[in-house]
Amino acid sequence: MTALSLCTPAVATPQTDALQVPSGFHVSMVSDHVPGARELARGARGTIFAGSRGPGRVYAITGVDGGGPVVVRTIARGLTLPVGVAYHDGDLYVSDTQRIVVLRDIENHLDKPPKPETVADNLPYRMGDHSWKFIAFGPDNRLYVPIGAPCNICDVGHDFGRIISMAPDGTDRRDVAFGIRNTVGFTWQPGSGTMWFTDNGRDNMGDDVPSDELNRLDTPGQSFGYPYCHQGNVPDPEFGRQHACSEFTPPALLLGAHVAALGLRFYEGTEFPAAYHGNLIIAEHGSWNRSQLAGYQVVNVAFGADGKPKAPQVLVGGFRQGQHAWGRPADVLPLPDGSVLISDDLSGALYRLSYGGTSPTP
C-alpha cells in the first residue's frame, strides 16, 4: 500500500516479514510514517487519528479504507505527550498532561486544522511518571480520562491513581475508579457496557512480580489496590501494611509481569473466525526493566461460558527477536471491514491485521 507523508518519516525500520500470526492471518503495512504512534481513533469518514508521546504530534491518516493512497498529515504539534485521541460528534479530543483539547469539525479541515481549543484544564499533575493519558468516550457519551500515579510507587491518596469522567465540554467531572497505577487503555464490552482496562504493575520487585492487570469495573468507585496491593494478592513491601489485599477489587486476569499492556478493544467484526468474536485484543508494549524481555506482542483474550477471561494467547508476535526489539505495539483498533489496525510507536508504523484462510484455533 502506497503511503504519502506530510510529516517527518520515522527513523526506525519495521520488519513486517518477521511478524508471526496464527494460520490464516496476515499482517500488512499501512504506513511507516507515523512517528511515535500511540492511541488510535477513527472518524466518521474513516480518517484514522493517532496520538504520540515523544514527538508531541497528532496525526490524521486517510486512505486506510482503500479509497485512495494512504496520506499521513500532522494536524497538531507542540503539545505535551499528546498520547490520547478520541473522536466524538465530528470533533477530535486530544490529551495533554494537564488538559484536554479539541480540534473542532476536524475531518473538514485536515489540510488546515483548527487551533486546539481547551475544554478541560487543571487536571491533577505532578512532575514524574505516568502523566500521559489514553482517553475515550464511553457508551454514556462521557469522556474518560486517567490520572496516573506520578511515581513508580507512592501514596498519593485519591488525587492520583484514578480514572475520571466528564461531559464533552469538560464540566461535571466524576470519579470512576481508584487504586490504579497507570492505565493506558480502557474499553467497554458490547452489550453489557462494562468497562475493562489494563493497569501496569510497579517496578523494582523483580522480574516476575507484580503482574500487569486486566481489570473489570462493575461499580463506580471501586478501588483496585495501588499502592497497597498488587495483582490482587501481593502486598506492597512499603505500603502493604496499611491495607489488606482483601479490601480491594482483584484483577479479572493477570497478563504477566512488565509486559506493559496498553490499548485494548473488543473484536466485533466478522472477518476473523467466529471464535474471536467478542474477544479482547490487547497491545503489549513490552518490558524495559526485566532481565529477559517480555511483551512486545498483541494478544487475544477469549471469554469462557462464565464470562471470565481466559489466559492470553499471542495473536501477533515477532516484534522482538531474543533480547532485541524493533517494534512496540501501543494500541489496536478494529475497523468496519473486520481487520484490525495496530500502532507501533518504536517504528512509527501502523499495521493491518487481516484474515483469509482456514480457521485457526485461538
mmCIF file of C-alpha atoms in Angstrom:
data_model
loop_
_atom_site.group_PDB
_atom_site.id
_atom_site.type_symbol
_atom_site.label_atom_id
_atom_site.label_comp_id
_atom_site.label_asym_id
_atom_site.label_seq_id
_atom_site.Cartn_x
_atom_site.Cartn_y
_atom_site.Cartn_z
ATOM 1 C CA MET A 1 0.000 0.000 0.000
ATOM 2 C CA THR A 2 1.458 3.340 -1.030
ATOM 3 C CA ALA A 3 1.868 5.893 1.755
ATOM 4 C CA LEU A 4 2.350 9.605 1.227
ATOM 5 C CA SER A 5 3.650 11.576 4.201
ATOM 6 C CA LEU A 6 3.089 15.169 5.189
ATOM 7 C CA CYS A 7 5.214 14.745 8.338
ATOM 8 C CA THR A 8 8.737 13.652 9.223
ATOM 9 C CA PRO A 9 9.370 9.977 8.360
ATOM 10 C CA ALA A 10 10.026 7.533 11.172
ATOM 11 C CA VAL A 11 13.650 6.677 11.898
ATOM 12 C CA ALA A 12 13.226 3.000 12.847
ATOM 13 C CA THR A 13 12.592 0.368 10.192
ATOM 14 C CA PRO A 14 9.641 -2.002 10.666
ATOM 15 C CA GLN A 15 10.172 -5.675 9.865
ATOM 16 C CA THR A 16 6.749 -6.933 8.848
ATOM 17 C CA ASP A 17 8.227 -10.124 7.445
ATOM 18 C CA ALA A 18 9.343 -11.022 10.983
ATOM 19 C CA LEU A 19 5.827 -10.853 12.440
ATOM 20 C CA GLN A 20 4.221 -14.136 13.441
ATOM 21 C CA VAL A 21 0.454 -14.756 13.380
ATOM 22 C CA PRO A 22 -1.825 -17.825 13.588
ATOM 23 C CA SER A 23 -2.599 -19.700 10.386
ATOM 24 C CA GLY A 24 -4.890 -17.750 8.077
ATOM 25 C CA PHE A 25 -3.959 -14.323 9.484
ATOM 26 C CA HIS A 26 -1.859 -11.752 7.674
ATOM 27 C CA VAL A 27 -0.116 -8.508 8.643
ATOM 28 C CA SER A 28 0.441 -5.734 6.096
ATOM 29 C CA MET A 29 1.999 -2.297 6.337
ATOM 30 C CA VAL A 30 -0.394 0.666 6.297
ATOM 31 C CA SER A 31 2.224 3.362 6.849
ATOM 32 C CA ASP A 32 5.683 3.680 8.374
ATOM 33 C CA HIS A 33 5.436 7.491 8.508
ATOM 34 C CA VAL A 34 3.660 7.913 11.852
ATOM 35 C CA PRO A 35 6.489 8.653 14.333
ATOM 36 C CA GLY A 36 5.656 7.663 17.892
ATOM 37 C CA ALA A 37 2.139 6.427 17.012
ATOM 38 C CA ARG A 38 0.172 5.603 20.162
ATOM 39 C CA GLU A 39 -3.613 5.694 20.693
ATOM 40 C CA LEU A 40 -5.827 5.305 17.626
ATOM 41 C CA ALA A 41 -9.321 6.620 16.873
ATOM 42 C CA ARG A 42 -11.486 6.576 13.759
ATOM 43 C CA GLY A 43 -13.523 9.470 12.412
ATOM 44 C CA ALA A 44 -16.981 9.237 10.840
ATOM 45 C CA ARG A 45 -15.480 9.396 7.334
ATOM 46 C CA GLY A 46 -12.829 6.781 8.016
ATOM 47 C CA THR A 47 -9.945 9.094 8.936
ATOM 48 C CA ILE A 48 -7.623 7.390 11.402
ATOM 49 C CA PHE A 49 -6.248 9.661 14.115
ATOM 50 C CA ALA A 50 -3.124 8.820 16.109
ATOM 51 C CA GLY A 51 -1.615 10.466 19.153
ATOM 52 C CA SER A 52 2.068 10.317 20.046
ATOM 53 C CA ARG A 53 4.248 10.670 23.088
ATOM 54 C CA GLY A 54 7.781 11.907 22.336
ATOM 55 C CA PRO A 55 7.106 13.723 19.028
ATOM 56 C CA GLY A 56 4.305 15.831 20.565
ATOM 57 C CA ARG A 57 2.250 15.472 17.394
ATOM 58 C CA VAL A 58 -1.223 14.336 16.436
ATOM 59 C CA TYR A 59 -1.700 12.662 13.064
ATOM 60 C CA ALA A 60 -4.565 12.149 10.632
ATOM 61 C CA ILE A 61 -4.223 9.187 8.258
ATOM 62 C CA THR A 62 -6.538 9.000 5.241
ATOM 63 C CA GLY A 63 -6.929 6.281 2.629
ATOM 64 C CA VAL A 64 -6.760 3.425 5.116
ATOM 65 C CA ASP A 65 -10.124 2.118 3.913
ATOM 66 C CA GLY A 66 -8.739 1.676 0.406
ATOM 67 C CA GLY A 67 -10.354 4.791 -1.031
ATOM 68 C CA GLY A 68 -7.029 6.160 -2.277
ATOM 69 C CA PRO A 69 -3.355 6.395 -1.352
ATOM 70 C CA VAL A 70 -2.602 6.446 2.358
ATOM 71 C CA VAL A 71 -1.708 10.005 3.378
ATOM 72 C CA VAL A 72 -0.333 10.953 6.812
ATOM 73 C CA ARG A 73 -0.860 14.531 7.957
ATOM 74 C CA THR A 74 0.295 16.261 11.133
ATOM 75 C CA ILE A 75 -2.780 18.110 12.412
ATOM 76 C CA ALA A 76 -1.406 19.329 15.753
ATOM 77 C CA ARG A 77 2.087 19.806 17.123
ATOM 78 C CA GLY A 78 3.803 21.309 20.146
ATOM 79 C CA LEU A 79 1.582 19.506 22.667
ATOM 80 C CA THR A 80 2.960 17.763 25.753
ATOM 81 C CA LEU A 81 2.702 13.977 25.453
ATOM 82 C CA PRO A 82 -0.494 14.000 23.344
ATOM 83 C CA VAL A 83 -0.908 10.238 23.573
ATOM 84 C CA GLY A 84 -4.709 10.129 23.716
ATOM 85 C CA VAL A 85 -7.153 10.794 20.879
ATOM 86 C CA ALA A 86 -10.946 10.363 20.944
ATOM 87 C CA TYR A 87 -13.386 11.229 18.159
ATOM 88 C CA HIS A 88 -16.837 12.474 19.161
ATOM 89 C CA ASP A 89 -19.575 14.217 17.136
ATOM 90 C CA GLY A 90 -17.185 15.451 14.464
ATOM 91 C CA ASP A 91 -14.559 16.731 16.910
ATOM 92 C CA LEU A 92 -11.202 15.227 17.870
ATOM 93 C CA TYR A 93 -10.322 15.317 21.571
ATOM 94 C CA VAL A 94 -6.611 15.133 22.438
ATOM 95 C CA SER A 95 -4.928 14.637 25.806
ATOM 96 C CA ASP A 96 -2.154 16.807 27.179
ATOM 97 C CA THR A 97 -0.562 16.211 30.569
ATOM 98 C CA GLN A 98 -2.696 18.839 32.325
ATOM 99 C CA ARG A 99 -5.598 19.447 29.957
ATOM 100 C CA ILE A 100 -7.836 18.089 27.231
ATOM 101 C CA VAL A 101 -8.005 19.993 23.956
ATOM 102 C CA VAL A 102 -10.337 19.601 20.998
ATOM 103 C CA LEU A 103 -9.970 20.137 17.250
ATOM 104 C CA ARG A 104 -13.441 21.086 16.021
ATOM 105 C CA ASP A 105 -15.023 19.664 12.853
ATOM 106 C CA ILE A 106 -11.692 18.045 12.151
ATOM 107 C CA GLU A 107 -12.481 15.909 9.085
ATOM 108 C CA ASN A 108 -13.493 19.026 7.176
ATOM 109 C CA HIS A 109 -10.187 20.720 7.999
ATOM 110 C CA LEU A 110 -7.440 18.125 7.654
ATOM 111 C CA ASP A 111 -5.314 20.322 5.376
ATOM 112 C CA LYS A 112 -5.813 23.414 7.516
ATOM 113 C CA PRO A 113 -6.559 22.110 11.006
ATOM 114 C CA PRO A 114 -8.098 24.399 13.609
ATOM 115 C CA LYS A 115 -6.200 25.631 16.624
ATOM 116 C CA PRO A 116 -6.646 23.275 19.606
ATOM 117 C CA GLU A 117 -9.316 24.566 21.971
ATOM 118 C CA THR A 118 -9.006 23.714 25.679
ATOM 119 C CA VAL A 119 -12.125 22.046 27.068
ATOM 120 C CA ALA A 120 -10.740 20.737 30.372
ATOM 121 C CA ASP A 121 -7.911 22.424 32.230
ATOM 122 C CA ASN A 122 -6.116 21.994 35.556
ATOM 123 C CA LEU A 123 -6.072 18.198 35.537
ATOM 124 C CA PRO A 124 -4.099 16.874 38.529
ATOM 125 C CA TYR A 125 -0.416 16.917 37.642
ATOM 126 C CA ARG A 126 2.839 16.318 39.436
ATOM 127 C CA MET A 127 6.184 16.089 37.664
ATOM 128 C CA GLY A 128 7.013 12.396 37.376
ATOM 129 C CA ASP A 129 5.832 9.227 35.689
ATOM 130 C CA HIS A 130 2.519 8.415 34.023
ATOM 131 C CA SER A 131 1.215 11.870 33.176
ATOM 132 C CA TRP A 132 0.331 10.854 29.596
ATOM 133 C CA LYS A 133 -3.300 9.897 29.066
ATOM 134 C CA PHE A 134 -5.223 7.394 26.955
ATOM 135 C CA ILE A 135 -8.730 8.852 26.578
ATOM 136 C CA ALA A 136 -12.041 7.505 25.254
ATOM 137 C CA PHE A 137 -15.738 8.263 25.154
ATOM 138 C CA GLY A 138 -17.897 5.712 26.916
ATOM 139 C CA PRO A 139 -21.356 4.471 25.924
ATOM 140 C CA ASP A 140 -22.739 7.186 28.224
ATOM 141 C CA ASN A 141 -21.293 9.907 25.934
ATOM 142 C CA ARG A 142 -18.851 10.961 28.638
ATOM 143 C CA LEU A 143 -15.096 11.386 28.174
ATOM 144 C CA TYR A 144 -12.986 9.105 30.372
ATOM 145 C CA VAL A 145 -9.527 10.289 31.439
ATOM 146 C CA PRO A 146 -6.906 8.524 33.613
ATOM 147 C CA ILE A 147 -4.891 10.352 36.260
ATOM 148 C CA GLY A 148 -1.790 8.170 36.576
ATOM 149 C CA ALA A 149 0.429 7.864 39.629
ATOM 150 C CA PRO A 150 3.295 10.425 39.482
ATOM 151 C CA CYS A 151 5.844 7.822 40.557
ATOM 152 C CA ASN A 152 6.767 4.168 40.483
ATOM 153 C CA ILE A 153 5.300 3.639 43.961
ATOM 154 C CA CYS A 154 3.930 6.315 46.290
ATOM 155 C CA ASP A 155 0.835 7.002 48.355
ATOM 156 C CA VAL A 156 -0.973 9.960 46.833
ATOM 157 C CA GLY A 157 -4.430 9.315 48.249
ATOM 158 C CA HIS A 158 -7.267 9.842 45.776
ATOM 159 C CA ASP A 159 -5.690 12.747 43.883
ATOM 160 C CA PHE A 160 -3.844 10.403 41.525
ATOM 161 C CA GLY A 161 -4.082 6.741 40.530
ATOM 162 C CA ARG A 162 -7.680 7.015 39.334
ATOM 163 C CA ILE A 163 -9.969 7.326 36.321
ATOM 164 C CA ILE A 164 -12.347 10.262 35.994
ATOM 165 C CA SER A 165 -15.101 11.090 33.515
ATOM 166 C CA MET A 166 -16.533 14.364 32.309
ATOM 167 C CA ALA A 167 -19.093 15.835 29.949
ATOM 168 C CA PRO A 168 -17.817 16.627 26.420
ATOM 169 C CA ASP A 169 -17.434 20.297 27.387
ATOM 170 C CA GLY A 170 -15.173 19.372 30.309
ATOM 171 C CA THR A 171 -17.755 20.016 33.038
ATOM 172 C CA ASP A 172 -19.305 17.645 35.588
ATOM 173 C CA ARG A 173 -16.147 15.734 36.473
ATOM 174 C CA ARG A 174 -16.777 12.483 38.327
ATOM 175 C CA ASP A 175 -14.527 9.868 39.901
ATOM 176 C CA VAL A 176 -14.885 6.457 38.246
ATOM 177 C CA ALA A 177 -12.268 4.176 39.842
ATOM 178 C CA PHE A 178 -9.311 4.345 42.233
ATOM 179 C CA GLY A 179 -6.193 2.366 43.121
ATOM 180 C CA ILE A 180 -4.855 2.326 39.552
ATOM 181 C CA ARG A 181 -1.146 2.879 38.960
ATOM 182 C CA ASN A 182 -1.096 3.505 35.224
ATOM 183 C CA THR A 183 -3.851 2.582 32.796
ATOM 184 C CA VAL A 184 -3.057 3.302 29.157
ATOM 185 C CA GLY A 185 -6.069 1.531 27.743
ATOM 186 C CA PHE A 186 -9.754 1.037 28.512
ATOM 187 C CA THR A 187 -12.833 -0.006 26.581
ATOM 188 C CA TRP A 188 -16.436 -1.095 27.069
ATOM 189 C CA GLN A 189 -17.863 -4.557 26.462
ATOM 190 C CA PRO A 190 -20.562 -4.637 23.765
ATOM 191 C CA GLY A 191 -23.963 -5.492 25.151
ATOM 192 C CA SER A 192 -23.249 -5.106 28.857
ATOM 193 C CA GLY A 193 -21.421 -1.765 28.611
ATOM 194 C CA THR A 194 -18.989 -2.967 31.282
ATOM 195 C CA MET A 195 -15.694 -1.089 31.403
ATOM 196 C CA TRP A 196 -12.440 -3.067 31.106
ATOM 197 C CA PHE A 197 -8.965 -1.584 31.473
ATOM 198 C CA THR A 198 -5.318 -2.509 31.643
ATOM 199 C CA ASP A 199 -3.050 -1.441 34.505
ATOM 200 C CA ASN A 200 0.748 -1.562 34.541
ATOM 201 C CA GLY A 201 2.294 -3.016 37.714
ATOM 202 C CA ARG A 202 5.024 -1.325 39.733
ATOM 203 C CA ASP A 203 8.757 -1.762 39.083
ATOM 204 C CA ASN A 204 11.681 -2.900 41.235
ATOM 205 C CA MET A 205 10.106 -6.022 42.740
ATOM 206 C CA GLY A 206 11.907 -8.434 40.415
ATOM 207 C CA ASP A 207 11.398 -9.982 37.009
ATOM 208 C CA ASP A 208 8.165 -11.820 37.720
ATOM 209 C CA VAL A 209 6.210 -9.728 40.243
ATOM 210 C CA PRO A 210 3.885 -7.969 40.082
ATOM 211 C CA SER A 211 1.835 -8.846 37.029
ATOM 212 C CA ASP A 212 0.170 -6.313 34.800
ATOM 213 C CA GLU A 213 -3.587 -6.499 35.187
ATOM 214 C CA LEU A 214 -6.755 -6.697 33.155
ATOM 215 C CA ASN A 215 -9.474 -5.175 35.328
ATOM 216 C CA ARG A 216 -13.255 -5.015 35.113
ATOM 217 C CA LEU A 217 -15.237 -2.163 36.642
ATOM 218 C CA ASP A 218 -18.606 -3.337 37.946
ATOM 219 C CA THR A 219 -19.462 -0.430 40.233
ATOM 220 C CA PRO A 220 -18.259 3.195 40.058
ATOM 221 C CA GLY A 221 -15.854 3.965 42.873
ATOM 222 C CA GLN A 222 -14.187 0.555 43.076
ATOM 223 C CA SER A 223 -10.545 0.547 44.182
ATOM 224 C CA PHE A 224 -8.023 -1.826 42.634
ATOM 225 C CA GLY A 225 -5.297 -1.754 45.276
ATOM 226 C CA TYR A 226 -2.484 0.595 44.273
ATOM 227 C CA PRO A 227 -0.218 1.392 46.107
ATOM 228 C CA TYR A 228 -1.058 -1.099 48.862
ATOM 229 C CA CYS A 229 -1.643 -4.306 46.940
ATOM 230 C CA HIS A 230 -0.503 -5.566 43.540
ATOM 231 C CA GLN A 231 -2.073 -8.184 41.221
ATOM 232 C CA GLY A 232 -4.736 -8.815 43.857
ATOM 233 C CA ASN A 233 -2.582 -10.844 46.246
ATOM 234 C CA VAL A 234 0.870 -9.232 46.671
ATOM 235 C CA PRO A 235 1.167 -6.630 49.458
ATOM 236 C CA ASP A 236 3.488 -3.779 48.596
ATOM 237 C CA PRO A 237 6.735 -4.020 50.623
ATOM 238 C CA GLU A 238 6.483 -0.349 51.615
ATOM 239 C CA PHE A 239 2.752 0.367 51.846
ATOM 240 C CA GLY A 240 1.178 -3.081 52.165
ATOM 241 C CA ARG A 241 0.846 -2.959 55.958
ATOM 242 C CA GLN A 242 -1.663 -0.119 55.730
ATOM 243 C CA HIS A 243 -4.403 -2.092 53.921
ATOM 244 C CA ALA A 244 -5.055 -5.773 53.279
ATOM 245 C CA CYS A 245 -5.410 -7.042 49.708
ATOM 246 C CA SER A 246 -8.891 -8.275 50.617
ATOM 247 C CA GLU A 247 -10.062 -4.651 50.814
ATOM 248 C CA PHE A 248 -9.689 -4.164 47.061
ATOM 249 C CA THR A 249 -11.114 -5.461 43.799
ATOM 250 C CA PRO A 250 -8.776 -8.133 42.392
ATOM 251 C CA PRO A 251 -7.820 -8.244 38.708
ATOM 252 C CA ALA A 252 -10.039 -10.141 36.301
ATOM 253 C CA LEU A 253 -6.890 -11.558 34.692
ATOM 254 C CA LEU A 254 -3.132 -11.441 35.211
ATOM 255 C CA LEU A 255 -1.303 -10.575 31.981
ATOM 256 C CA GLY A 256 2.312 -11.134 33.063
ATOM 257 C CA ALA A 257 4.951 -9.043 34.798
ATOM 258 C CA HIS A 258 6.253 -5.970 32.957
ATOM 259 C CA VAL A 259 4.560 -6.786 29.634
ATOM 260 C CA ALA A 260 3.255 -3.157 29.621
ATOM 261 C CA ALA A 261 -0.289 -3.900 28.476
ATOM 262 C CA LEU A 262 -1.664 -0.741 26.834
ATOM 263 C CA GLY A 263 -4.514 -0.289 24.350
ATOM 264 C CA LEU A 264 -7.302 -2.853 24.111
ATOM 265 C CA ARG A 265 -10.544 -3.258 22.167
ATOM 266 C CA PHE A 266 -13.301 -5.830 21.847
ATOM 267 C CA TYR A 267 -13.474 -7.519 18.464
ATOM 268 C CA GLU A 268 -16.966 -7.335 16.930
ATOM 269 C CA GLY A 269 -16.041 -7.892 13.285
ATOM 270 C CA THR A 270 -16.890 -10.836 11.064
ATOM 271 C CA GLU A 271 -13.622 -11.182 9.108
ATOM 272 C CA PHE A 272 -11.862 -13.148 11.857
ATOM 273 C CA PRO A 273 -13.121 -16.664 12.667
ATOM 274 C CA ALA A 274 -16.194 -16.868 14.901
ATOM 275 C CA ALA A 275 -14.052 -17.985 17.844
ATOM 276 C CA TYR A 276 -12.624 -14.446 18.005
ATOM 277 C CA HIS A 277 -15.950 -12.618 18.120
ATOM 278 C CA GLY A 278 -16.377 -10.796 21.417
ATOM 279 C CA ASN A 279 -12.749 -11.326 22.449
ATOM 280 C CA LEU A 280 -10.411 -8.653 23.755
ATOM 281 C CA ILE A 281 -7.374 -7.760 21.678
ATOM 282 C CA ILE A 282 -4.596 -6.169 23.754
ATOM 283 C CA ALA A 283 -1.355 -4.437 22.712
ATOM 284 C CA GLU A 284 1.592 -5.313 24.950
ATOM 285 C CA HIS A 285 4.173 -2.555 24.622
ATOM 286 C CA GLY A 286 6.946 -4.633 26.195
ATOM 287 C CA SER A 287 9.223 -4.557 29.231
ATOM 288 C CA TRP A 288 12.070 -2.136 29.791
ATOM 289 C CA ASN A 289 13.215 -3.329 33.228
ATOM 290 C CA ARG A 290 13.291 -7.111 33.027
ATOM 291 C CA SER A 291 16.423 -9.249 32.618
ATOM 292 C CA GLN A 292 14.642 -11.167 29.825
ATOM 293 C CA LEU A 293 12.300 -9.117 27.659
ATOM 294 C CA ALA A 294 8.565 -9.780 27.939
ATOM 295 C CA GLY A 295 5.594 -8.486 25.983
ATOM 296 C CA TYR A 296 6.277 -6.856 22.594
ATOM 297 C CA GLN A 297 3.236 -8.557 21.101
ATOM 298 C CA VAL A 298 -0.504 -8.371 20.555
ATOM 299 C CA VAL A 299 -2.593 -10.901 22.456
ATOM 300 C CA ASN A 300 -6.103 -12.293 22.194
ATOM 301 C CA VAL A 301 -8.194 -12.853 25.337
ATOM 302 C CA ALA A 302 -11.230 -15.096 24.924
ATOM 303 C CA PHE A 303 -14.029 -15.479 27.480
ATOM 304 C CA GLY A 304 -15.452 -18.633 28.988
ATOM 305 C CA ALA A 305 -19.116 -19.558 29.289
ATOM 306 C CA ASP A 306 -18.994 -17.998 32.776
ATOM 307 C CA GLY A 307 -17.965 -14.645 31.286
ATOM 308 C CA LYS A 308 -14.487 -14.792 32.790
ATOM 309 C CA PRO A 309 -11.440 -14.018 30.626
ATOM 310 C CA LYS A 310 -9.124 -16.866 29.684
ATOM 311 C CA ALA A 311 -5.326 -16.786 29.569
ATOM 312 C CA PRO A 312 -3.993 -14.504 26.811
ATOM 313 C CA GLN A 313 -2.846 -16.099 23.562
ATOM 314 C CA VAL A 314 -0.359 -14.470 21.194
ATOM 315 C CA LEU A 315 -2.094 -13.040 18.136
ATOM 316 C CA VAL A 316 0.826 -11.083 16.658
ATOM 317 C CA GLY A 317 4.368 -11.873 17.770
ATOM 318 C CA GLY A 318 7.815 -11.225 16.357
ATOM 319 C CA PHE A 319 8.270 -7.593 17.379
ATOM 320 C CA ARG A 320 11.376 -8.814 19.154
ATOM 321 C CA GLN A 321 13.966 -11.480 18.487
ATOM 322 C CA GLY A 322 15.549 -12.580 21.743
ATOM 323 C CA GLN A 323 16.759 -9.527 23.612
ATOM 324 C CA HIS A 324 16.371 -7.162 20.678
ATOM 325 C CA ALA A 325 13.077 -5.409 19.955
ATOM 326 C CA TRP A 326 12.418 -3.478 16.757
ATOM 327 C CA GLY A 327 8.753 -2.680 17.432
ATOM 328 C CA ARG A 328 6.459 -1.894 20.371
ATOM 329 C CA PRO A 329 2.676 -2.291 19.898
ATOM 330 C CA ALA A 330 0.781 0.534 21.603
ATOM 331 C CA ASP A 331 -2.858 0.280 20.530
ATOM 332 C CA VAL A 332 -5.298 -1.770 18.467
ATOM 333 C CA LEU A 333 -8.345 -0.563 16.553
ATOM 334 C CA PRO A 334 -10.889 -2.854 14.857
ATOM 335 C CA LEU A 335 -12.148 -1.409 11.558
ATOM 336 C CA PRO A 336 -15.572 -1.740 9.928
ATOM 337 C CA ASP A 337 -14.234 -4.237 7.357
ATOM 338 C CA GLY A 338 -13.234 -6.614 10.168
ATOM 339 C CA SER A 339 -9.488 -6.009 10.027
ATOM 340 C CA VAL A 340 -7.571 -4.535 12.988
ATOM 341 C CA LEU A 341 -5.070 -1.673 12.982
ATOM 342 C CA ILE A 342 -2.026 -1.895 15.247
ATOM 343 C CA SER A 343 0.123 1.106 16.165
ATOM 344 C CA ASP A 344 3.855 0.727 16.831
ATOM 345 C CA ASP A 345 5.474 3.748 18.446
ATOM 346 C CA LEU A 346 9.031 2.438 18.207
ATOM 347 C CA SER A 347 8.999 2.019 14.438
ATOM 348 C CA GLY A 348 6.452 4.779 13.864
ATOM 349 C CA ALA A 349 4.194 2.445 11.934
ATOM 350 C CA LEU A 350 0.620 1.301 11.504
ATOM 351 C CA TYR A 351 -0.096 -2.316 10.518
ATOM 352 C CA ARG A 352 -3.280 -4.043 9.426
ATOM 353 C CA LEU A 353 -4.110 -7.491 10.797
ATOM 354 C CA SER A 354 -6.483 -9.323 8.479
ATOM 355 C CA TYR A 355 -7.742 -12.857 7.972
ATOM 356 C CA GLY A 356 -8.328 -15.058 4.988
ATOM 357 C CA GLY A 357 -7.891 -18.800 5.030
ATOM 358 C CA THR A 358 -8.633 -21.830 7.140
ATOM 359 C CA SER A 359 -9.954 -21.158 10.626
ATOM 360 C CA PRO A 360 -7.299 -21.392 13.346
ATOM 361 C CA THR A 361 -7.940 -22.271 16.956
ATOM 362 C CA PRO A 362 -7.399 -19.209 19.183
#
